[in-house]
PDB file of C-alpha atoms in Angstrom:
ATOM      1  CA  MET A  28      10.772   5.410   3.385  1.00  0.00           C
ATOM      2  CA  SER A  29       9.591   5.073   0.266  1.00  0.00           C
ATOM      3  CA  VAL A  30       6.009   6.141  -1.085  1.00  0.00           C
ATOM      4  CA  GLY A  31       4.997   2.429  -1.067  1.00  0.00           C
ATOM      5  CA  GLU A  32       6.207   2.098   2.491  1.00  0.00           C
ATOM      6  CA  GLU A  33       4.540   5.116   3.577  1.00  0.00           C
ATOM      7  CA  LEU A  34       1.345   3.897   2.340  1.00  0.00           C
ATOM      8  CA  LEU A  35       1.381   0.285   3.640  1.00  0.00           C
ATOM      9  CA  PHE A  36       2.298   1.226   6.888  1.00  0.00           C
ATOM     10  CA  PRO A  37      -0.732   2.399   8.196  1.00  0.00           C
ATOM     11  CA  CYS A  38      -2.105  -0.631   6.339  1.00  0.00           C
ATOM     12  CA  VAL A  39      -0.578  -2.822   8.572  1.00  0.00           C
ATOM     13  CA  LEU A  40      -1.669  -0.962  11.413  1.00  0.00           C
ATOM     14  CA  VAL A  41      -5.514  -1.315  10.164  1.00  0.00           C
ATOM     15  CA  GLN A  42      -5.205  -4.874   9.240  1.00  0.00           C
ATOM     16  CA  ARG A  43      -9.275  -4.927   9.585  1.00  0.00           C
ATOM     17  CA  LYS A  44      -9.769  -3.119   6.410  1.00  0.00           C
ATOM     18  CA  ARG A  45      -7.991  -5.560   4.009  1.00  0.00           C
ATOM     19  CA  ILE A  46      -9.912  -4.476   1.025  1.00  0.00           C
ATOM     20  CA  HIS A  47      -8.572  -0.823   1.382  1.00  0.00           C
ATOM     21  CA  CYS A  48      -5.034  -2.412   1.944  1.00  0.00           C
ATOM     22  CA  ASN A  49      -5.549  -4.027  -1.238  1.00  0.00           C
ATOM     23  CA  ARG A  50      -6.374  -0.816  -3.196  1.00  0.00           C
ATOM     24  CA  VAL A  51      -3.175   0.793  -1.496  1.00  0.00           C
ATOM     25  CA  VAL A  52      -1.189  -1.881  -2.858  1.00  0.00           C
ATOM     26  CA  GLU A  53      -2.408  -1.385  -6.069  1.00  0.00           C
ATOM     27  CA  MET A  54      -1.634   2.176  -5.871  1.00  0.00           C
ATOM     28  CA  ALA A  55       1.811   1.540  -5.012  1.00  0.00           C
ATOM     29  CA  HIS A  56       2.469  -0.658  -7.609  1.00  0.00           C
ATOM     30  CA  GLN A  57       1.025   1.943 -10.227  1.00  0.00           C
ATOM     31  CA  LEU A  58       3.176   4.451  -8.508  1.00  0.00           C
ATOM     32  CA  ARG A  59       6.297   2.910  -9.170  1.00  0.00           C
ATOM     33  CA  PRO A  60       6.997   0.837 -12.350  1.00  0.00           C
ATOM     34  CA  ALA A  61       7.201  -3.005 -12.206  1.00  0.00           C
ATOM     35  CA  THR A  62      10.790  -4.537 -12.497  1.00  0.00           C
TER      36      THR A  62
END
């Protein structure tokens, strides 16, 4: 399981917190270089 997936998994469980989810997505993109 990659770091991004590990962060996004709980995000999927808590879809109500979309703002937090978007922030997690941004963090995940920063952790791994964009292709």
